[in-house]
mmCIF file of N, CA and C in Angstrom:
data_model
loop_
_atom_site.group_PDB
_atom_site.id
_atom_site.type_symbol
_atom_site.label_atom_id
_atom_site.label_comp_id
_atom_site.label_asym_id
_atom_site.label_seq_id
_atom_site.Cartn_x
_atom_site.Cartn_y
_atom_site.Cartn_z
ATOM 1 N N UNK K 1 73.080 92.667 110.048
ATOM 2 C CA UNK K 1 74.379 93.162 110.471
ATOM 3 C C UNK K 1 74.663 94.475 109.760
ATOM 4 N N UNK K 2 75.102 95.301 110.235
ATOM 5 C CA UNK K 2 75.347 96.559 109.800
ATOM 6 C C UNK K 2 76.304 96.809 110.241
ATOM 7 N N UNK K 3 77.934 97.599 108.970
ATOM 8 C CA UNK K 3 79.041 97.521 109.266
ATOM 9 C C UNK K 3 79.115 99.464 109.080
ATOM 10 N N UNK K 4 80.151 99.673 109.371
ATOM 11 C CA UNK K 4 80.226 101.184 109.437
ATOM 12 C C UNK K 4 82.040 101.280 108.520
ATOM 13 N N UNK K 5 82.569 102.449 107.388
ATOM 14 C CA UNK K 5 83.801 102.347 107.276
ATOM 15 C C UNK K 5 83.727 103.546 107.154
ATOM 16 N N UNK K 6 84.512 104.308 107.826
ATOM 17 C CA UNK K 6 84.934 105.791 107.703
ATOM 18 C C UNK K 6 85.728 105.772 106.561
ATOM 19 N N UNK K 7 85.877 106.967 105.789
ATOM 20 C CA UNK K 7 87.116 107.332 105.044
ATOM 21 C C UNK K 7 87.213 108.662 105.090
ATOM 22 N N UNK K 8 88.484 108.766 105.820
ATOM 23 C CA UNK K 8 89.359 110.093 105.980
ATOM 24 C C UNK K 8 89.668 110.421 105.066
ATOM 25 N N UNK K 9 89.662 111.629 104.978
ATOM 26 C CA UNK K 9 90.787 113.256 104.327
ATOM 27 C C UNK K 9 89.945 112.918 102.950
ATOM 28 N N UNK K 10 90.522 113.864 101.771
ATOM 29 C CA UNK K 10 89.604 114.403 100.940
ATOM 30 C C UNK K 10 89.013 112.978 99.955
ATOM 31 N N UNK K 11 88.319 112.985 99.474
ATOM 32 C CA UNK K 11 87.589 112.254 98.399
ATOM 33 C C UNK K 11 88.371 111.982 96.592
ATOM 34 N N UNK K 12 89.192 110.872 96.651
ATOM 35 C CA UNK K 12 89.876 110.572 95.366
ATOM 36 C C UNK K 12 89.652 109.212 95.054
ATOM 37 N N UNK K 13 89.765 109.193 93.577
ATOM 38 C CA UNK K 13 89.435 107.971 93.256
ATOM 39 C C UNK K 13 90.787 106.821 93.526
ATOM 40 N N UNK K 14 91.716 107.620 93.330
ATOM 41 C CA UNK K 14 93.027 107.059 93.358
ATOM 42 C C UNK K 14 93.011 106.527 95.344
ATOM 43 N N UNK K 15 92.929 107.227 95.642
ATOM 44 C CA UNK K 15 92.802 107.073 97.286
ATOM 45 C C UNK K 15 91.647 106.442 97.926
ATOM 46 N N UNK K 16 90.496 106.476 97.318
ATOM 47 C CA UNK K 16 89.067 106.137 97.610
ATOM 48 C C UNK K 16 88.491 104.963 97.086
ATOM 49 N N UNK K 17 88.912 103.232 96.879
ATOM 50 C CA UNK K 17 88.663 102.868 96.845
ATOM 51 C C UNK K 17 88.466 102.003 97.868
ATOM 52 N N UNK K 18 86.937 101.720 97.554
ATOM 53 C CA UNK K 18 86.284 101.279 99.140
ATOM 54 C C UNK K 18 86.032 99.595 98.675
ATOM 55 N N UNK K 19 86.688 98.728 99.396
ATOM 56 C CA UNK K 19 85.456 97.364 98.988
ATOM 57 C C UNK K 19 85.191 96.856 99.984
ATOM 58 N N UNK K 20 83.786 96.619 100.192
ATOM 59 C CA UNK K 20 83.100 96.042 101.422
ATOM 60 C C UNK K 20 82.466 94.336 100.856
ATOM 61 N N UNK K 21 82.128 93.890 102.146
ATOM 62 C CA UNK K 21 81.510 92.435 101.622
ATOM 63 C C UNK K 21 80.239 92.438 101.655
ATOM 64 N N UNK K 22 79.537 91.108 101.757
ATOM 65 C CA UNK K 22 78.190 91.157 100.779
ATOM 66 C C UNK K 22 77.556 91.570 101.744
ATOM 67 N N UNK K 23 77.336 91.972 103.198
ATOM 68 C CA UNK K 23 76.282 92.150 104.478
ATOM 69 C C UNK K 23 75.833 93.519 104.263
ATOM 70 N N UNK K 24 74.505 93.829 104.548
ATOM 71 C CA UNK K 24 74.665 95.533 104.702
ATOM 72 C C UNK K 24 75.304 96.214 105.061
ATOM 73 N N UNK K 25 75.819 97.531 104.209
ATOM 74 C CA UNK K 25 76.937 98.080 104.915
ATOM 75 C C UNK K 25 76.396 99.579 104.955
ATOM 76 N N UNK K 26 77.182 100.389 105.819
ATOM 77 C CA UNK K 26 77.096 101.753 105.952
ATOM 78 C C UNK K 26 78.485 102.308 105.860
ATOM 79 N N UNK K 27 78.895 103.282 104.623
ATOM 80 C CA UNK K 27 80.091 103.625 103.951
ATOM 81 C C UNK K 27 79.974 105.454 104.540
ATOM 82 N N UNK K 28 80.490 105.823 105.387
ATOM 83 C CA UNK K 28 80.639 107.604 105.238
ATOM 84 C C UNK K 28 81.969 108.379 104.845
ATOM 85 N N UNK K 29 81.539 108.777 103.131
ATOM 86 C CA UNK K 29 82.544 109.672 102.835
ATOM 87 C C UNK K 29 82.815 110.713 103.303
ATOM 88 N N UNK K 30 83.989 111.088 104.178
ATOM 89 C CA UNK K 30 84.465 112.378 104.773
ATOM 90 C C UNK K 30 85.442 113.244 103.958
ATOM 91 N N UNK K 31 84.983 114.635 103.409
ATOM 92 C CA UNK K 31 85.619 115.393 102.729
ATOM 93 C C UNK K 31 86.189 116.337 103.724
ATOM 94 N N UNK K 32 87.262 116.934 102.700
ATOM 95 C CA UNK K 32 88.333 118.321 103.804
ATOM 96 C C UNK K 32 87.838 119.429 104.085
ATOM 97 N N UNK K 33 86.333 119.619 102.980
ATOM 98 C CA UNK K 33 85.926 120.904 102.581
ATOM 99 C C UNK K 33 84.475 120.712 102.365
ATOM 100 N N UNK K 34 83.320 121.639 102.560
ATOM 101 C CA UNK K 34 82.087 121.382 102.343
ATOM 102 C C UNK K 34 82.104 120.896 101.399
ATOM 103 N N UNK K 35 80.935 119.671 101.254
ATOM 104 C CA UNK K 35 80.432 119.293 99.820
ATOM 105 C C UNK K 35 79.176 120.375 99.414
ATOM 106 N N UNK K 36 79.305 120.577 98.144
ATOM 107 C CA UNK K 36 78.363 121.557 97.765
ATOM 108 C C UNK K 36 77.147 120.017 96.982
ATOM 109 N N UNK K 37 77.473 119.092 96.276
ATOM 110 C CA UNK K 37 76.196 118.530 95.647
ATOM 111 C C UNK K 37 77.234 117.185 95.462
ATOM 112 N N UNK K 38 76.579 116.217 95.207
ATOM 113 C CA UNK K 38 76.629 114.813 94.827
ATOM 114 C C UNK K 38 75.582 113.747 93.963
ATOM 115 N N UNK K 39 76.625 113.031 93.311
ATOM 116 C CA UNK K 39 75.767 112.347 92.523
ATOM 117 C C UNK K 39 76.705 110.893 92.440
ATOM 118 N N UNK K 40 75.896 109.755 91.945
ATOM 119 C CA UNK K 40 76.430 108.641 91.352
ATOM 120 C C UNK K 40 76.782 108.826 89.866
ATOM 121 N N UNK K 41 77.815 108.294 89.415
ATOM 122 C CA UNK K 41 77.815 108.416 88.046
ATOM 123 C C UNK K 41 77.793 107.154 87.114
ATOM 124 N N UNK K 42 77.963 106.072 88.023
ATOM 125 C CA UNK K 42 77.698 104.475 87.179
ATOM 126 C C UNK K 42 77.551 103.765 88.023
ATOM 127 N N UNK K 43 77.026 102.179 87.786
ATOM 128 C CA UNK K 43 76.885 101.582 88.873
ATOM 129 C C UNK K 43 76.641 100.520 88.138
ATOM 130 N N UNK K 44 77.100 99.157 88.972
ATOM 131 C CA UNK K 44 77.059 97.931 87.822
ATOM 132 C C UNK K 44 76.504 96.895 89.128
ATOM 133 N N UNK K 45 75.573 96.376 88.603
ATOM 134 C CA UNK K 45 74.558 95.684 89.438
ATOM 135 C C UNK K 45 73.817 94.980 88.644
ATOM 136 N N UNK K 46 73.316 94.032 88.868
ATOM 137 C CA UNK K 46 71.810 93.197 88.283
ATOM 138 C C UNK K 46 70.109 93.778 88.832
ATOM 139 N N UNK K 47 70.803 94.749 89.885
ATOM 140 C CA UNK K 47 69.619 95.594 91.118
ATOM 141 C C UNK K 47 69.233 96.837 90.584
ATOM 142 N N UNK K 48 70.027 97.346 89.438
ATOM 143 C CA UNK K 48 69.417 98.834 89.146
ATOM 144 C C UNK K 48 68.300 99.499 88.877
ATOM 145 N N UNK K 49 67.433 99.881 89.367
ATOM 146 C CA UNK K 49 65.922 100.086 89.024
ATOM 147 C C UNK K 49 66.629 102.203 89.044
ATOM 148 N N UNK K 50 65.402 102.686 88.265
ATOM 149 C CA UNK K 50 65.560 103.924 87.750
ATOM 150 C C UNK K 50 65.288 104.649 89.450
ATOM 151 N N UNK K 51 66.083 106.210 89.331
ATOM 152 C CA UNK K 51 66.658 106.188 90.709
ATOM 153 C C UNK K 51 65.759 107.425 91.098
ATOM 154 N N UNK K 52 65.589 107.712 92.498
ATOM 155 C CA UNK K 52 64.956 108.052 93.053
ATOM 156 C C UNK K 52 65.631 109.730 93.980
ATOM 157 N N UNK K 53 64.830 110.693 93.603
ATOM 158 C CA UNK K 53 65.925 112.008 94.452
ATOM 159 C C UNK K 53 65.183 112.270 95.040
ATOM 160 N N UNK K 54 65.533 112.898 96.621
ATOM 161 C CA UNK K 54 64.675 113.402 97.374
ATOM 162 C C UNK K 54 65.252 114.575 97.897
ATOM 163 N N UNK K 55 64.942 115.539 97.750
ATOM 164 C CA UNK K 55 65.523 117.282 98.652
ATOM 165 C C UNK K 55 64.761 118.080 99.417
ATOM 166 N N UNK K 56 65.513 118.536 100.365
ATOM 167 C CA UNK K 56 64.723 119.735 101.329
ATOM 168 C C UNK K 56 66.175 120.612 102.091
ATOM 169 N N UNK K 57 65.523 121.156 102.338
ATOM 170 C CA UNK K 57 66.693 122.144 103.747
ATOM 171 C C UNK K 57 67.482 121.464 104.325
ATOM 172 N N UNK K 58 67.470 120.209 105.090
ATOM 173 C CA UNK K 58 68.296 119.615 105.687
ATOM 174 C C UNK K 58 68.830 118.455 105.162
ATOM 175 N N UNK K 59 68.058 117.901 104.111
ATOM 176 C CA UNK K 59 68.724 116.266 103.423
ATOM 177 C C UNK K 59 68.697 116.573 102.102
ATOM 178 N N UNK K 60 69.366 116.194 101.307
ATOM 179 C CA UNK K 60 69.771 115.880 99.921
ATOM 180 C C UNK K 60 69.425 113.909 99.775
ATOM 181 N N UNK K 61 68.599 112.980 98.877
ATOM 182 C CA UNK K 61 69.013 111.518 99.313
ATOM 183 C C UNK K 61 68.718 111.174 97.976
ATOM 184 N N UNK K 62 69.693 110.300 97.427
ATOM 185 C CA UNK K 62 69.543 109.781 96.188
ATOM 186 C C UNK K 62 69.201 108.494 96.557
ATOM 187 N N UNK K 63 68.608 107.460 95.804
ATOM 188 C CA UNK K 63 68.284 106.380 96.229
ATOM 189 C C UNK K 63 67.684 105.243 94.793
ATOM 190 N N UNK K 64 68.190 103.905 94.753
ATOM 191 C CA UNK K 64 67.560 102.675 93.885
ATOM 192 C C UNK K 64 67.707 101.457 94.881
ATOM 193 N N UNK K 65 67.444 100.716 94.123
ATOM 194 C CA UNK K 65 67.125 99.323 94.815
ATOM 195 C C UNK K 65 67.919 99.043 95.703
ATOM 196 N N UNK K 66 69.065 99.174 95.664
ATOM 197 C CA UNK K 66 70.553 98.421 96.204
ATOM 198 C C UNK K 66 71.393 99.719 96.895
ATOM 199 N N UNK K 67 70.864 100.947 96.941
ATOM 200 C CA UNK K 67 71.698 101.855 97.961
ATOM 201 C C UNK K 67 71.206 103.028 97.845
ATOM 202 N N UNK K 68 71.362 103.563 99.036
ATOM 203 C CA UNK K 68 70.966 105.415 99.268
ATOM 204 C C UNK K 68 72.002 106.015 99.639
ATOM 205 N N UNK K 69 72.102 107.405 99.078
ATOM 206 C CA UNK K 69 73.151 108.400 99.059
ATOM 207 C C UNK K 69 72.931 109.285 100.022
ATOM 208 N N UNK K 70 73.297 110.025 100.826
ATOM 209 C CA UNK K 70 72.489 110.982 101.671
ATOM 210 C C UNK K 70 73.597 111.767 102.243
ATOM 211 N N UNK K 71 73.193 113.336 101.529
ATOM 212 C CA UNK K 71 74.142 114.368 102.513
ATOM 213 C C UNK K 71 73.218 115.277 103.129
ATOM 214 N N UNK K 72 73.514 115.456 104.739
ATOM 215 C CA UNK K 72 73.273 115.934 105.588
ATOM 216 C C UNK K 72 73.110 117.736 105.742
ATOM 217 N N UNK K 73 72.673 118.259 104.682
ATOM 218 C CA UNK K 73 73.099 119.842 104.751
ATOM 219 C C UNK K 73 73.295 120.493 106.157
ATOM 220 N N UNK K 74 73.015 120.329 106.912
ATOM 221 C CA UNK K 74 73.601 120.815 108.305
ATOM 222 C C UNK K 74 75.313 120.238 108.696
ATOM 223 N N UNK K 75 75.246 118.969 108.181
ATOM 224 C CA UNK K 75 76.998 118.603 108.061
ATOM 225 C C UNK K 75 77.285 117.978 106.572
ATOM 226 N N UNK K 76 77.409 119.243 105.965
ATOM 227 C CA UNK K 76 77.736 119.140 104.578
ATOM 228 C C UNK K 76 79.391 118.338 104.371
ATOM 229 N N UNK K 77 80.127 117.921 105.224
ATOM 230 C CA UNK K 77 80.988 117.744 104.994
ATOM 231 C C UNK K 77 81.127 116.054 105.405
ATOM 232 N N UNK K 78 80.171 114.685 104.739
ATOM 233 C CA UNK K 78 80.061 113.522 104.744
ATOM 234 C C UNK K 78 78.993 113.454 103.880
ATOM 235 N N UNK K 79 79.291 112.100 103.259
ATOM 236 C CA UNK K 79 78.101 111.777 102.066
ATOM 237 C C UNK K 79 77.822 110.188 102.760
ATOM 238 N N UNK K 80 76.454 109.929 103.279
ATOM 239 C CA UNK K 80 76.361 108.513 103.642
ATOM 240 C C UNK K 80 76.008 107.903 102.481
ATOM 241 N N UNK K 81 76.353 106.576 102.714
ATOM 242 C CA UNK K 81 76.325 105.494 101.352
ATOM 243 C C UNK K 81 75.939 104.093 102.398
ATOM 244 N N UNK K 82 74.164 104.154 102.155
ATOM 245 C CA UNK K 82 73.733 103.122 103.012
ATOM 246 C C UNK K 82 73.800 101.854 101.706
ATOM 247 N N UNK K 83 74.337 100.941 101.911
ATOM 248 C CA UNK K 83 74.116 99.593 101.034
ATOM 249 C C UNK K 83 73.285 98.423 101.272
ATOM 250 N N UNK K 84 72.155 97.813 100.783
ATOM 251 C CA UNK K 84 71.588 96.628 101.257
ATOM 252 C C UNK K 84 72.355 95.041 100.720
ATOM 253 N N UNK K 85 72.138 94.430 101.487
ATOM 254 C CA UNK K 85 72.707 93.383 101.515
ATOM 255 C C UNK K 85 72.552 92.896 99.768
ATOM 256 N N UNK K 86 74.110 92.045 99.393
ATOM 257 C CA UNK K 86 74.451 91.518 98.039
ATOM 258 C C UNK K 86 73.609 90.061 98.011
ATOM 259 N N UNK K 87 72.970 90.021 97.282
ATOM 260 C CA UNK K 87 72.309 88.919 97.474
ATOM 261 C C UNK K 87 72.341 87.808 95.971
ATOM 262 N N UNK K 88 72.882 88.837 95.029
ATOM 263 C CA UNK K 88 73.440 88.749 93.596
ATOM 264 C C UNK K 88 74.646 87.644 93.265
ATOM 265 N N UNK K 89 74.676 87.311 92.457
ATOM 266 C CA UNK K 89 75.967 85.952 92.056
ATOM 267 C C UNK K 89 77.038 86.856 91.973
ATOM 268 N N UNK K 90 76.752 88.259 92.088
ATOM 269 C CA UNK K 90 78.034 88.916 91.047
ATOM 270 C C UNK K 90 78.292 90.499 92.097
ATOM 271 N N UNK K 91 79.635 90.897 91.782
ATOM 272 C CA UNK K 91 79.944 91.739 92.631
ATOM 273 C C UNK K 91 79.409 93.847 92.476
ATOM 274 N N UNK K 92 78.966 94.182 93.126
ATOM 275 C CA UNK K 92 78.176 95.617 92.975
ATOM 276 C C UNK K 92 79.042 96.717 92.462
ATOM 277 N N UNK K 93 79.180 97.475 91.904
ATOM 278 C CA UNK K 93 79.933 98.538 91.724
ATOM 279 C C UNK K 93 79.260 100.230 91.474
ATOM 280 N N UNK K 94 79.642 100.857 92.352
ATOM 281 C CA UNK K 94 79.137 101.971 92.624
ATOM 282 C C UNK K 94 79.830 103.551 92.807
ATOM 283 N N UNK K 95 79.826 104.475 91.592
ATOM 284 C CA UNK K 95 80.863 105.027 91.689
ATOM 285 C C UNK K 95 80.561 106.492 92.112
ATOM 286 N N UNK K 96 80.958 107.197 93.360
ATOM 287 C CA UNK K 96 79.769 108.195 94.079
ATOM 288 C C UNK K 96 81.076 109.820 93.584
ATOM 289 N N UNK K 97 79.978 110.399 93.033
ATOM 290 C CA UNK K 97 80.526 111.723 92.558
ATOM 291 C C UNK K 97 80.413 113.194 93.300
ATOM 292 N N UNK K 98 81.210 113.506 93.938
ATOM 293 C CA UNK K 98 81.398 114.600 94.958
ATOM 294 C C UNK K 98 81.639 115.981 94.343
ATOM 295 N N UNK K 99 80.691 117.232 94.522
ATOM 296 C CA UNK K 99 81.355 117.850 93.803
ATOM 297 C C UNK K 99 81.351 119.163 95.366
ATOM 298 N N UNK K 100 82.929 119.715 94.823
ATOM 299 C CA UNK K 100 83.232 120.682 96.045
ATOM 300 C C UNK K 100 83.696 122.037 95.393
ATOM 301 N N UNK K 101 84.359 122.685 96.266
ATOM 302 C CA UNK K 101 84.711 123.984 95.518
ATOM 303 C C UNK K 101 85.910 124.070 94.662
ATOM 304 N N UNK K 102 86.186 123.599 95.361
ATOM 305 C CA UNK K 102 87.927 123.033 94.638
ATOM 306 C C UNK K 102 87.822 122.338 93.406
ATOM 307 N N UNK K 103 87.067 120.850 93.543
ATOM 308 C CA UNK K 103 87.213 120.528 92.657
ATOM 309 C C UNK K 103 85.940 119.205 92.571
ATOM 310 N N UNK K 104 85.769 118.298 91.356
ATOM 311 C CA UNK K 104 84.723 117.073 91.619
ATOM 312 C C UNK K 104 85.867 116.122 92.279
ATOM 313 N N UNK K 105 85.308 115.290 92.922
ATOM 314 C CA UNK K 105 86.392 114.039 93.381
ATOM 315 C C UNK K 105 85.189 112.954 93.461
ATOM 316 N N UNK K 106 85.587 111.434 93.351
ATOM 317 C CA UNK K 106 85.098 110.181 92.991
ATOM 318 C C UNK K 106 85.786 109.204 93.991
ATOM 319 N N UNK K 107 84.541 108.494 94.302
ATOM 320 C CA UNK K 107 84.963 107.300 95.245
ATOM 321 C C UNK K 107 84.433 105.872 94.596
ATOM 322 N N UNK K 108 85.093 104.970 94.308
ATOM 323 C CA UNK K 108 84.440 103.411 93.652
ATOM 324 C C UNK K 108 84.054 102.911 94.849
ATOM 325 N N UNK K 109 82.968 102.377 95.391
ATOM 326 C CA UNK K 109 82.637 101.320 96.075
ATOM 327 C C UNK K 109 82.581 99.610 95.753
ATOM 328 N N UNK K 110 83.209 98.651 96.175
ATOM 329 C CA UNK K 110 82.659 97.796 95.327
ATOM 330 C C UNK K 110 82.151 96.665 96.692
ATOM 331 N N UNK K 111 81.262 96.528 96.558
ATOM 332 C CA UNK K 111 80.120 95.452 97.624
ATOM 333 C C UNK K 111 80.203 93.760 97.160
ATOM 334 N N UNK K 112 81.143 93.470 97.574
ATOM 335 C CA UNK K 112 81.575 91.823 97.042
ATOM 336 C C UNK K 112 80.362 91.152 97.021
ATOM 337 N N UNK K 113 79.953 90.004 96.055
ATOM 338 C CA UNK K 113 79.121 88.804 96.439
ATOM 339 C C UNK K 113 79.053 88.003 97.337
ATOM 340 N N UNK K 114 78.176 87.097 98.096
ATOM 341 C CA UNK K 114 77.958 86.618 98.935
ATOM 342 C C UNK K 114 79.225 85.270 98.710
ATOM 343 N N UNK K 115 80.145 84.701 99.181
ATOM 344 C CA UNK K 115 80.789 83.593 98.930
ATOM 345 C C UNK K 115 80.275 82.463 98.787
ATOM 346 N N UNK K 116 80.641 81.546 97.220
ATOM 347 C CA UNK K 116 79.851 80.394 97.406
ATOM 348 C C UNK K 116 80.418 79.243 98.039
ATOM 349 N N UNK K 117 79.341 78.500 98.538
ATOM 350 C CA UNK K 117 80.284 77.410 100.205
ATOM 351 C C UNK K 117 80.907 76.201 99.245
ATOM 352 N N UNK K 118 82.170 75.980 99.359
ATOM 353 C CA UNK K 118 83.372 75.040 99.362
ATOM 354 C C UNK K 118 82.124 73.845 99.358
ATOM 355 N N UNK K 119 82.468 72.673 98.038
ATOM 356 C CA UNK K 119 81.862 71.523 98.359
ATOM 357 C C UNK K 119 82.894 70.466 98.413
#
């Protein structure tokens, strides 16, 4: 299953908190203004393996076990945040760092655990 959540207008932490549930999800941050570069700056998981960058002309993609980052340099103005499914006892936290002309802005993601079934 693959879910999709837009988030409008500029990128704040105060405004930008995202929480999705445990299924794969697909998160696209939409900024007001080109993004010039991005990064994660923490992330709290049991999944963290040491992280992975990939660049060229058209993609920027950060990437570890549990999610890929990816801005589009032809539409510099969205940061995708692909998530794989929570499969963990415990809830994901992922905090994606935008930096623009104006200014850096921060979005928390947090990817709930799978619910455990009522006995």
């Amino acid at each position: 299953m693959l879910a999709s959540c837009y988030v409008e207008g500029p990128i704040t932490l105060e405004k930008h908190f995202i929480e999705v549930d445990y299924n794969a999800q697909e998160v696209i941050l939409k900024a007001d203004e080109e993004i010039l570069n991005f990064t994660y700056v923490s992330t709290e998981s049991d999944a963290d393996s040491i992280k992975q960058e990939y660049s060229s002309q058209t993609a920027r993609i950060i990437e570890n076990d549990w999610f890929k980052l990816i801005l589009n340099r032809n539409n510099p103005y969205c940061v995708y945040v692909s998530l794989k499914e929570n499969l963990s006892d415990k809830d994901r936290k992922l905090t994606v760092k935008v930096m623009r002309t104006i200014r850096n802005d921060y979005a928390l993601i947090v990817q709930k655990r799978e619910p455990v079934p009522r006995k």
